Amino acid sequence: MKRTLLSIILLCLCMLKVQAQEDSLQNHRYVMRATLYGIGHTNLLDTYLSPMEYTGPELRILRENMRKTKLMDGNVSRQSLFQANVSMTENKAGSGSEFSFLANWNLAYHYQFPINEQLTLLAGPNLDLNGGMIYNFRNSNNPVNAKAYVNLGASGIAMYRFHIKEHPFMLRYQLNVPLLGVMFSPEYGQPYYEMSISKDFGKNICFTSLHNQPSVRQFLTLDFPIKSTTLRVGYICDIQQAKVNELKSHAWSHALMIGFVKHFQLVNPYK
């Protein structure tokens, strides 16, 4: 277990080191930045707080930064994705409600496979950091459960470019799947104050993989121009679920997004 945790930490540090090296490159680079806002529906389950599912609306923001790098003769791009969402949910009986705040930062390196002038496929590894909390208004004991986990996974993108009456459009689909990771979780019925004085905190740090954290994030977007502005509309399917320390949890979200995209060349003024 300790060797697995150490390996995951070392891989995370290696990816962050590569990012820092790329940030210091002195060359002209294509950069795409996007900011999207959305509204959707979420379904929450956290058996540490309640055995019931809670559903309701959510608000979500997404920031994306993608740029080309010099890795592998310029065939690798780096993508940074940040998401945050808040939701207010109720159980089916209407007898209780939960508030949640969840945030995610994803760093991915994609190798580009150009199929033709219209279609490009990208694939590579990604580092996924997650944090947040769920608050149950009905509970007097253990009303809050913190969320913290990190994953190494695989990421793939398909980009299809086409024109309608000489106007450029781009349809894009992205899939992110966690493969290995570690997750913080209390044990069933364990109060947080007990964890703070426990000498065996290691039981609250759990190894995760496909067997106990079958999760996926999917993004479908369409870029199109409106005068001099590029508009992006999209759909996000965010399925996060886990079963650790005899506790089940999931956060299933579906959201419609809209925002703007900027394309430009990053130039080093000191070159």
PDB file of N, CA and C in Angstrom, residues 13 21 25 28 50 52 68-69 100 119 141 146 154 165 199 211 215 241 252 260 263 268:
ATOM      1  N   LEU A  13       4.198  14.328  -9.172  1.00  0.00           N
ATOM      2  CA  LEU A  13       5.264  15.320  -9.144  1.00  0.00           C
ATOM      3  C   LEU A  13       5.956  15.425 -10.494  1.00  0.00           C
ATOM      4  N   GLN A  21       8.371  23.030 -16.651  1.00  0.00           N
ATOM      5  CA  GLN A  21       9.356  23.167 -17.715  1.00  0.00           C
ATOM      6  C   GLN A  21       8.737  23.772 -18.960  1.00  0.00           C
ATOM      7  N   LEU A  25       9.394  27.621 -21.422  1.00  0.00           N
ATOM      8  CA  LEU A  25       9.866  27.600 -22.795  1.00  0.00           C
ATOM      9  C   LEU A  25       9.736  28.988 -23.420  1.00  0.00           C
ATOM     10  N   HIS A  28       7.101  30.792 -29.609  1.00  0.00           N
ATOM     11  CA  HIS A  28       5.751  31.189 -29.979  1.00  0.00           C
ATOM     12  C   HIS A  28       4.865  29.958 -29.879  1.00  0.00           C
ATOM     13  N   SER A  50     -26.030  10.029   4.969  1.00  0.00           N
ATOM     14  CA  SER A  50     -27.404   9.552   4.869  1.00  0.00           C
ATOM     15  C   SER A  50     -27.461   8.389   3.875  1.00  0.00           C
ATOM     16  N   MET A  52     -29.902   7.947   1.929  1.00  0.00           N
ATOM     17  CA  MET A  52     -30.816   8.387   0.884  1.00  0.00           C
ATOM     18  C   MET A  52     -30.095   9.209  -0.171  1.00  0.00           C
ATOM     19  N   LYS A  68       0.039  24.323 -27.265  1.00  0.00           N
ATOM     20  CA  LYS A  68       1.004  23.390 -27.828  1.00  0.00           C
ATOM     21  C   LYS A  68       2.312  23.469 -27.051  1.00  0.00           C
ATOM     22  N   THR A  69       3.044  22.355 -27.047  1.00  0.00           N
ATOM     23  CA  THR A  69       4.341  22.309 -26.379  1.00  0.00           C
ATOM     24  C   THR A  69       5.410  21.910 -27.392  1.00  0.00           C
ATOM     25  N   SER A 100     -23.763  21.127  -1.418  1.00  0.00           N
ATOM     26  CA  SER A 100     -22.458  20.598  -1.802  1.00  0.00           C
ATOM     27  C   SER A 100     -21.657  21.637  -2.567  1.00  0.00           C
ATOM     28  N   LEU A 119     -10.531  15.918 -39.059  1.00  0.00           N
ATOM     29  CA  LEU A 119     -10.578  15.130 -37.826  1.00  0.00           C
ATOM     30  C   LEU A 119      -9.193  14.971 -37.210  1.00  0.00           C
ATOM     31  N   ASN A 141     -25.292  15.112  14.419  1.00  0.00           N
ATOM     32  CA  ASN A 141     -23.957  14.513  14.519  1.00  0.00           C
ATOM     33  C   ASN A 141     -23.442  14.225  13.112  1.00  0.00           C
ATOM     34  N   ALA A 146     -16.031  15.805   4.149  1.00  0.00           N
ATOM     35  CA  ALA A 146     -15.085  16.429   3.221  1.00  0.00           C
ATOM     36  C   ALA A 146     -14.759  15.473   2.084  1.00  0.00           C
ATOM     37  N   ALA A 154      -6.477   8.350 -17.834  1.00  0.00           N
ATOM     38  CA  ALA A 154      -6.313   8.461 -19.281  1.00  0.00           C
ATOM     39  C   ALA A 154      -7.315   9.479 -19.812  1.00  0.00           C
ATOM     40  N   LYS A 165     -21.434  27.593 -44.773  1.00  0.00           N
ATOM     41  CA  LYS A 165     -21.405  28.874 -45.471  1.00  0.00           C
ATOM     42  C   LYS A 165     -20.144  29.666 -45.133  1.00  0.00           C
ATOM     43  N   LYS A 199      -4.286   7.529  16.179  1.00  0.00           N
ATOM     44  CA  LYS A 199      -2.904   7.233  15.814  1.00  0.00           C
ATOM     45  C   LYS A 199      -2.837   6.366  14.556  1.00  0.00           C
ATOM     46  N   HIS A 211     -11.858  -0.762  -9.660  1.00  0.00           N
ATOM     47  CA  HIS A 211     -12.699  -1.696  -8.918  1.00  0.00           C
ATOM     48  C   HIS A 211     -13.549  -1.007  -7.851  1.00  0.00           C
ATOM     49  N   SER A 215     -15.418   5.846 -12.360  1.00  0.00           N
ATOM     50  CA  SER A 215     -15.873   7.203 -12.628  1.00  0.00           C
ATOM     51  C   SER A 215     -15.496   7.619 -14.047  1.00  0.00           C
ATOM     52  N   GLN A 241     -18.007   8.364  -8.509  1.00  0.00           N
ATOM     53  CA  GLN A 241     -18.566   7.418  -7.550  1.00  0.00           C
ATOM     54  C   GLN A 241     -17.448   6.564  -6.961  1.00  0.00           C
ATOM     55  N   TRP A 252     -23.492  12.453  -9.416  1.00  0.00           N
ATOM     56  CA  TRP A 252     -23.798  12.365 -10.844  1.00  0.00           C
ATOM     57  C   TRP A 252     -24.348  13.709 -11.302  1.00  0.00           C
ATOM     58  N   PHE A 260     -17.307  31.610 -23.827  1.00  0.00           N
ATOM     59  CA  PHE A 260     -16.530  32.198 -24.903  1.00  0.00           C
ATOM     60  C   PHE A 260     -15.149  31.563 -24.968  1.00  0.00           C
ATOM     61  N   HIS A 263      -8.526  32.511 -28.979  1.00  0.00           N
ATOM     62  CA  HIS A 263      -7.394  31.872 -29.648  1.00  0.00           C
ATOM     63  C   HIS A 263      -6.331  32.943 -29.891  1.00  0.00           C
ATOM     64  N   ASN A 268       6.932  35.348 -26.262  1.00  0.00           N
ATOM     65  CA  ASN A 268       7.829  35.732 -25.180  1.00  0.00           C
ATOM     66  C   ASN A 268       8.466  37.062 -25.515  1.00  0.00           C
TER      67      ASN A 268
END
